[in-house]
Short mmCIF file of the C-alpha atoms (twelve columns), coordinates in Angstrom:
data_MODEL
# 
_entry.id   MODEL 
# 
loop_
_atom_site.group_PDB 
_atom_site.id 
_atom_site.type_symbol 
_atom_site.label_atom_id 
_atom_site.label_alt_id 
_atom_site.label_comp_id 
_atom_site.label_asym_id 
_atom_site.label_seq_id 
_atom_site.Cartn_x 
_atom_site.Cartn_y 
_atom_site.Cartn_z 
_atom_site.pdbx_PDB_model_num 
ATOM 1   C CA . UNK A 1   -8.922  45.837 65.787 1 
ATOM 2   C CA . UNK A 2   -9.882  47.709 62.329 1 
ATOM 3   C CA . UNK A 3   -11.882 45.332 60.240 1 
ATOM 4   C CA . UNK A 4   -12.437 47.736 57.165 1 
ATOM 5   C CA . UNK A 5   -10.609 51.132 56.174 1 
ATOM 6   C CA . UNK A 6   -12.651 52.824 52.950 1 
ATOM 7   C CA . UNK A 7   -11.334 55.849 51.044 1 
ATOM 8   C CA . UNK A 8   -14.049 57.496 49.378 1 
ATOM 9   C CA . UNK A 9   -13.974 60.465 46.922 1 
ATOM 10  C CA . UNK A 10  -9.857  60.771 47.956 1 
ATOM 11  C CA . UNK A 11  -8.096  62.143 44.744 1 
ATOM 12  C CA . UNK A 12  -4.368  62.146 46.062 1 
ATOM 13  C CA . UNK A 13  -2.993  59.429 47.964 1 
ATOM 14  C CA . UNK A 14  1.356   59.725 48.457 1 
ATOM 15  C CA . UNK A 15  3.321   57.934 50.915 1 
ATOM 16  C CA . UNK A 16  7.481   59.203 50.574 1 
ATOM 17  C CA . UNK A 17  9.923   58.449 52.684 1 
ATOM 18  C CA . UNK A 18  7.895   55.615 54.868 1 
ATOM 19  C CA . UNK A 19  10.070  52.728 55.663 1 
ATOM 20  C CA . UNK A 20  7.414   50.210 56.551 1 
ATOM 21  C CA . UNK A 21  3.452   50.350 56.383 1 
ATOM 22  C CA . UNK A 22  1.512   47.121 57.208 1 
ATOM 23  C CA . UNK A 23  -2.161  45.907 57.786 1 
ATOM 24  C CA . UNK A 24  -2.377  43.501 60.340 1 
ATOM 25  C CA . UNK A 25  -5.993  41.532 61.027 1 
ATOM 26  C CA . UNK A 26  -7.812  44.465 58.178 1 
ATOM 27  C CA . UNK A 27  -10.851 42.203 56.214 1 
ATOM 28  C CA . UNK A 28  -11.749 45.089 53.510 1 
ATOM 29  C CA . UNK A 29  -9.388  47.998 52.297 1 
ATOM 30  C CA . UNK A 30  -11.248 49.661 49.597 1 
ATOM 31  C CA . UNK A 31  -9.943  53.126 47.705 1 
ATOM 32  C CA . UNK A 32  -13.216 54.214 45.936 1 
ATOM 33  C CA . UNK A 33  -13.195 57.556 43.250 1 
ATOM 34  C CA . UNK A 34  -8.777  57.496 44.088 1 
ATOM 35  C CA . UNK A 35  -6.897  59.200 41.212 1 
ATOM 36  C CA . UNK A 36  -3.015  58.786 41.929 1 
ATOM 37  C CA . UNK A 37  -1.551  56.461 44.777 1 
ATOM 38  C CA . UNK A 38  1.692   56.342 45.103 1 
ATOM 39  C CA . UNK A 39  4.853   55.022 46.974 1 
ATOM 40  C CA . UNK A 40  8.328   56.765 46.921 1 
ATOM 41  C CA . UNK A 41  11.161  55.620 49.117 1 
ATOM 42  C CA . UNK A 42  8.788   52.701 50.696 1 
ATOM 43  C CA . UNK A 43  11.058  49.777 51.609 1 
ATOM 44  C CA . UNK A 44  7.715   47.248 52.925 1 
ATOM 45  C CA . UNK A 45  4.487   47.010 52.023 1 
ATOM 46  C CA . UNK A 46  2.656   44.041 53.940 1 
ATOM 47  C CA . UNK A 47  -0.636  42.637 54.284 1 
ATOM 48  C CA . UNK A 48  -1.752  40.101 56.679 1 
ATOM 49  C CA . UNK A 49  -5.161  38.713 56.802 1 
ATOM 50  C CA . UNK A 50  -6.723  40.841 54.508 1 
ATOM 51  C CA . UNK A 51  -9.731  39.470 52.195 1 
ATOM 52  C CA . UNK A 52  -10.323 42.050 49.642 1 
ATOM 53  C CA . UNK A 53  -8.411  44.800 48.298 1 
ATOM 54  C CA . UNK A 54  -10.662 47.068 45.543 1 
ATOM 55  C CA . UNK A 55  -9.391  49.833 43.362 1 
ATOM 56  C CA . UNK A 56  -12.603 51.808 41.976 1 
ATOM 57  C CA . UNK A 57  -11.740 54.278 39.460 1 
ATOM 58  C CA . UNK A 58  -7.584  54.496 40.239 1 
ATOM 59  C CA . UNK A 59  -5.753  56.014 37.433 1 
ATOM 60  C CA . UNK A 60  -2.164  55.739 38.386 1 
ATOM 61  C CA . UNK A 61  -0.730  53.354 41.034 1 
ATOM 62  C CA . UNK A 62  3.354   53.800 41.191 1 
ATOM 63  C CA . UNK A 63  5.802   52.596 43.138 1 
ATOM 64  C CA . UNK A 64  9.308   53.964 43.619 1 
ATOM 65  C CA . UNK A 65  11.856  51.570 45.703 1 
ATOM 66  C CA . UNK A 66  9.602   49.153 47.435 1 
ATOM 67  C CA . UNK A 67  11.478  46.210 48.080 1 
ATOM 68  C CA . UNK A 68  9.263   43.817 49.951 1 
ATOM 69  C CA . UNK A 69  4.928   43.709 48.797 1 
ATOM 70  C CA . UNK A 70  3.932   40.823 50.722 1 
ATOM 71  C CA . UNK A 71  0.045   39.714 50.994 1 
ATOM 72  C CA . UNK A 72  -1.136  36.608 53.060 1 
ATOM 73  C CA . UNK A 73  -4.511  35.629 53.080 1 
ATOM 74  C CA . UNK A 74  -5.805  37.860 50.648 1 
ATOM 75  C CA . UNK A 75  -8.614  36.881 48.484 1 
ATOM 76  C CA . UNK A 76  -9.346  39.364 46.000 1 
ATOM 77  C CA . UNK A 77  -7.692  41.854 44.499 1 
ATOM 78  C CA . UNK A 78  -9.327  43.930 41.846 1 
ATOM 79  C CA . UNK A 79  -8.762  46.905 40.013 1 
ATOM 80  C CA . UNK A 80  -11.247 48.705 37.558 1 
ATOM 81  C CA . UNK A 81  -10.608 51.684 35.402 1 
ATOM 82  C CA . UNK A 82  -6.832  51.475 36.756 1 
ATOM 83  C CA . UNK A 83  -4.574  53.169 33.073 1 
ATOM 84  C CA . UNK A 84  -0.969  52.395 34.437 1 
ATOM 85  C CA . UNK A 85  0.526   50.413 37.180 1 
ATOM 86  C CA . UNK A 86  4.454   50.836 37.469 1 
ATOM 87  C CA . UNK A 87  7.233   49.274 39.923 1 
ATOM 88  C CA . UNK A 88  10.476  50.133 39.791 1 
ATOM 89  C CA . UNK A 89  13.150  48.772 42.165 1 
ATOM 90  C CA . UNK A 90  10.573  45.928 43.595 1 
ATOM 91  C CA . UNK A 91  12.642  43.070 44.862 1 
ATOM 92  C CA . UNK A 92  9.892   40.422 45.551 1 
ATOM 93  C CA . UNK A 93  6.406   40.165 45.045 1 
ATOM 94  C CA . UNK A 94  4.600   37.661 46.665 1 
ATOM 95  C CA . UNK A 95  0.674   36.111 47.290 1 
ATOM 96  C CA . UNK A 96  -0.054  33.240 49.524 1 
ATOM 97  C CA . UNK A 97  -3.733  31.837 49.426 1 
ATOM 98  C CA . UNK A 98  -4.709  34.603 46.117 1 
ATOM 99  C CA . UNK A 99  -7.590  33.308 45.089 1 
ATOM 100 C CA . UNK A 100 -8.731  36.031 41.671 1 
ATOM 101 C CA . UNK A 101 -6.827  38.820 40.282 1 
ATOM 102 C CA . UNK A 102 -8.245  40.963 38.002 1 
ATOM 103 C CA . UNK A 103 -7.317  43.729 35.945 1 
ATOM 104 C CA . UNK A 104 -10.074 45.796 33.640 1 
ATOM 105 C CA . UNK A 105 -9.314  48.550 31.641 1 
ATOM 106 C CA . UNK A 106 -5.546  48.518 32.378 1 
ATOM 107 C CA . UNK A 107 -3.531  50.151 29.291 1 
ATOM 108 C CA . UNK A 108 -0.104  49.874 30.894 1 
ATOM 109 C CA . UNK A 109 1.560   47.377 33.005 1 
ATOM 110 C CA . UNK A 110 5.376   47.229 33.985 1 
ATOM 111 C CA . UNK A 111 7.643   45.952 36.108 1 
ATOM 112 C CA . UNK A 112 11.095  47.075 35.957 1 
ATOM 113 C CA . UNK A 113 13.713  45.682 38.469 1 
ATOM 114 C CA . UNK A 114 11.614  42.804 39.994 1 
ATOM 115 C CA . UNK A 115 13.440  39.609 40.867 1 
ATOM 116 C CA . UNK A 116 10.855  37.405 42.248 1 
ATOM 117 C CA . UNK A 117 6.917   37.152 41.313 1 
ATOM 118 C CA . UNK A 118 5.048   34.355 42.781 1 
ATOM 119 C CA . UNK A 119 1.559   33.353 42.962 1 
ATOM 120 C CA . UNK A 120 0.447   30.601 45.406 1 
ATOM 121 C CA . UNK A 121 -2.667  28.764 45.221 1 
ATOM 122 C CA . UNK A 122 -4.125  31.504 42.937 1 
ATOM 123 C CA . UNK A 123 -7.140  29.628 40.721 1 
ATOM 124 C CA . UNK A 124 -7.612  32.550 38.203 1 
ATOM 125 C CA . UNK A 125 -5.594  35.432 36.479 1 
ATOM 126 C CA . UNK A 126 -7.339  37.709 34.300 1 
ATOM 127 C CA . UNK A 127 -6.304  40.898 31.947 1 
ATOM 128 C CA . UNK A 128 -9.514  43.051 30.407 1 
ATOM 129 C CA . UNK A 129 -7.981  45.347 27.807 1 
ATOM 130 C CA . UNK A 130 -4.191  45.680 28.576 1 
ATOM 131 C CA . UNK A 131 -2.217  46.478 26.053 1 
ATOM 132 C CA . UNK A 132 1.134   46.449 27.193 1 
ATOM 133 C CA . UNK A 133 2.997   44.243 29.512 1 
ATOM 134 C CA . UNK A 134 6.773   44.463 29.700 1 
ATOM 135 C CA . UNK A 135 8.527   42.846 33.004 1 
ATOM 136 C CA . UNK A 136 12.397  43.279 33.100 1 
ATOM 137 C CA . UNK A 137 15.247  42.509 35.004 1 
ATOM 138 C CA . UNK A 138 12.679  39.463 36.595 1 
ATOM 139 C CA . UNK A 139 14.634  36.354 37.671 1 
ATOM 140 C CA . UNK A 140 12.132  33.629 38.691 1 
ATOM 141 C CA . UNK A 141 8.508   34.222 37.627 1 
ATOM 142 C CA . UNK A 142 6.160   30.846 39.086 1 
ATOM 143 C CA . UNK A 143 2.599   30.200 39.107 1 
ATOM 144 C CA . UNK A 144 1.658   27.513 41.411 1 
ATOM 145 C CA . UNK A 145 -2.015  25.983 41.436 1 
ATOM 146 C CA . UNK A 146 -3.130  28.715 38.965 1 
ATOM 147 C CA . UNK A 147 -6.229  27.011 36.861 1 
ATOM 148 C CA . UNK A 148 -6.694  30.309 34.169 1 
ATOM 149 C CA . UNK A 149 -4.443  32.294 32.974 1 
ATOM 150 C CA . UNK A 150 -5.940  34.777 30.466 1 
ATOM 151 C CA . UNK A 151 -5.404  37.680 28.685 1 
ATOM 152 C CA . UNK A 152 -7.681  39.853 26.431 1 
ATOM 153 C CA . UNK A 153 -6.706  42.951 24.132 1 
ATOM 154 C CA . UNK A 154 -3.310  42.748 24.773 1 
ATOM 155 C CA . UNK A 155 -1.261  43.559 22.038 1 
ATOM 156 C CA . UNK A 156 2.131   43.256 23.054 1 
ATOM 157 C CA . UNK A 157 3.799   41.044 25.881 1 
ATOM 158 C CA . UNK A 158 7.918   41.414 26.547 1 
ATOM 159 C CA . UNK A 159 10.345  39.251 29.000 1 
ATOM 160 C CA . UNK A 160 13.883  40.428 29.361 1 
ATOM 161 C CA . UNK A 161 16.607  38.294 31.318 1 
ATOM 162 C CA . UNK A 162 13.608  36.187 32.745 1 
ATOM 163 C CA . UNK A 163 15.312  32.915 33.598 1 
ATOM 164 C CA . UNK A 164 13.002  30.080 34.600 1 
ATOM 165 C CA . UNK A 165 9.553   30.309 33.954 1 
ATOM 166 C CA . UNK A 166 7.554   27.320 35.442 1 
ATOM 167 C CA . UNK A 167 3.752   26.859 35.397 1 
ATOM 168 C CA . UNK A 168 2.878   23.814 36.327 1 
ATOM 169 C CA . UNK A 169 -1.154  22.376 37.451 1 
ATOM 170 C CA . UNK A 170 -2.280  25.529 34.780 1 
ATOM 171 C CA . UNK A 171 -5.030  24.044 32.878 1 
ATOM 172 C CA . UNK A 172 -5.997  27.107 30.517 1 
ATOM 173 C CA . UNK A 173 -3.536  29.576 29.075 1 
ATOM 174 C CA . UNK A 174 -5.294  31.995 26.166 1 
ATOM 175 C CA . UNK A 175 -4.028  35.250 24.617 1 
ATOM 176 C CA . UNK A 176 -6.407  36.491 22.351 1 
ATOM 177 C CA . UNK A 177 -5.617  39.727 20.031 1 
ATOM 178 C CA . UNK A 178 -1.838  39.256 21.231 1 
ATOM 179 C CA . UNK A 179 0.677   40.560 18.293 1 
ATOM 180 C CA . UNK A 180 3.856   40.620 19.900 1 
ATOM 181 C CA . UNK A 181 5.253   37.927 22.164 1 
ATOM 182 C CA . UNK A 182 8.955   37.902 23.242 1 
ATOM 183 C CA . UNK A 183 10.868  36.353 25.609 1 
ATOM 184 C CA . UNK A 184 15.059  37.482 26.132 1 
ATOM 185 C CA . UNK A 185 17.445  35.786 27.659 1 
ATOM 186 C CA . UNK A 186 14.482  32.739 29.164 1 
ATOM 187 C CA . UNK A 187 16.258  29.597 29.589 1 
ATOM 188 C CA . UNK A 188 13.932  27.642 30.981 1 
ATOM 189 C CA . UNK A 189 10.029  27.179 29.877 1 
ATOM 190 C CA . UNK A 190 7.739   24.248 31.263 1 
ATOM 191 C CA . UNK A 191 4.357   23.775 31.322 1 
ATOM 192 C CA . UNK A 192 2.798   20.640 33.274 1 
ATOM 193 C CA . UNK A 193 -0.580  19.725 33.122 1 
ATOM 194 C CA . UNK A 194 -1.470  22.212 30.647 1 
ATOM 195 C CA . UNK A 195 -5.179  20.929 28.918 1 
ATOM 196 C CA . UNK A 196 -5.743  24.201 26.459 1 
ATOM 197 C CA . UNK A 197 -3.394  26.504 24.752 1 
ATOM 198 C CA . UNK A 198 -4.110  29.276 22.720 1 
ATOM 199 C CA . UNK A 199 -3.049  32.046 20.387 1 
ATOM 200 C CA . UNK A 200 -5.630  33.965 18.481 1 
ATOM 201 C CA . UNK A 201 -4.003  36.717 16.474 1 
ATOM 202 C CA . UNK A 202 0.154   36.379 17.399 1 
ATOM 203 C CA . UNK A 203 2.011   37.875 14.685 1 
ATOM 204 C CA . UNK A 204 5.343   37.512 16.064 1 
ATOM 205 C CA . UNK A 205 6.592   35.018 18.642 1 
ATOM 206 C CA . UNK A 206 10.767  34.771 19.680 1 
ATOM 207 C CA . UNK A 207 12.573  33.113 22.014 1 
ATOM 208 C CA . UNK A 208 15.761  34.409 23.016 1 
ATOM 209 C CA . UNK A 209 18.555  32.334 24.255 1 
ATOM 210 C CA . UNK A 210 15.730  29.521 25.022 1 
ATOM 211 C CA . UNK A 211 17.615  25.879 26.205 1 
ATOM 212 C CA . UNK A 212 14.752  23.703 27.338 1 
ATOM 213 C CA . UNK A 213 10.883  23.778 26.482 1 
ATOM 214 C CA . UNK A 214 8.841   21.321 28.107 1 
ATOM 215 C CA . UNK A 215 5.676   20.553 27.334 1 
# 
């Protein structure tokens, strides 16, 4: 059974018209000196088992279509020098057992299409220099057992036709630098448990359409 599959020094890395590509039992994937990976007509993308996943130096990670990006047992993920990271048409995204997610040097983040994003178990959630992060069309977005949530350099952060937005055991939520915040069509907001809260630099702040705010 493969333990560890490196890519170094790969430039190009394109998957179309593959229905289904899963890593079953795979402790290390690591895509070193990668400039473009993408997805186009990829209905599942599944990881099972897997400990760390590393982007070194990734420029552009898009996906076209994917339905289903399922990771259990994953650890880490990390990307460095990663500029934009785009899904369109992504039904569900899902972690189980997450522990760190981090993002450094990201300028663009979006999600477009996405019903469900859900992070289990996941004790920190960090963004290093984004500047943009718009999710649309997302239903349900939950956070469950997340301890940090913060985000640095970002300027401007958009929600449209998010409906229930729960976060609940979070104990640190900062935005620092944030101008823009704005949340469309969100009916629900709760936070439980929440210890710190804070907003260094917001300019702007709406709520859309908002019908209950707990706090």
């Amino acid at each position: 059974m493969l333990r560890a599959l490196t890519f170094r020094g790969l430039h190009l890395l394109a998957f179309r018209g593959l229905n289904a590509l899963a890593f079953k039992g795979l402790h290390v994937l690591a895509f070193k000196g990668l400039h473009a990976f993408a997805f186009k007509g990829l209905h599942a993308l599944t990881f099972r088992g897997l400990h760390v996943l590393t982007f070194r130096g990734l420029h552009a990670l898009a996906s076209r279509w994917l339905h289903v990006l399922a990771s259990r047992g994953l650890h880490v993920l990390a990307f460095r020098g990663l500029q934009i990271l785009t899904f369109r048409g992504l039904h569900v995204l899902a972690f189980r057992g997450l522990q760190a997610v981090a993002f450094r040097g990201l300028h663009a983040l979006a999600f477009i299409g996405l019903h469900i994003l859900t992070f289990r178990r996941l004790h920190a959630l960090a963004f290093i220099g984004l500047h943009v992060l718009a999710i649309r069309g997302l239903h349900v977005l939950a956070f469950k057992g997340l301890h940090a949530l913060a985000f640095r350099g970002l300027h401007v952060l958009t929600f449209r036709g998010l409906h229930v937005l729960p976060l609940r055991g979070l104990h640190a939520l900062a935005f620092k630098v944030l101008h823009v915040l704005t949340f469309r069509g969100l009916h629900v907001l709760a936070f439980r448990g929440m210890h710190v809260f804070t907003f260094r630099g917001l300019h702007i702040c709406v709520f859309r359409e908002l019908k209950v705010l707990r706090l």
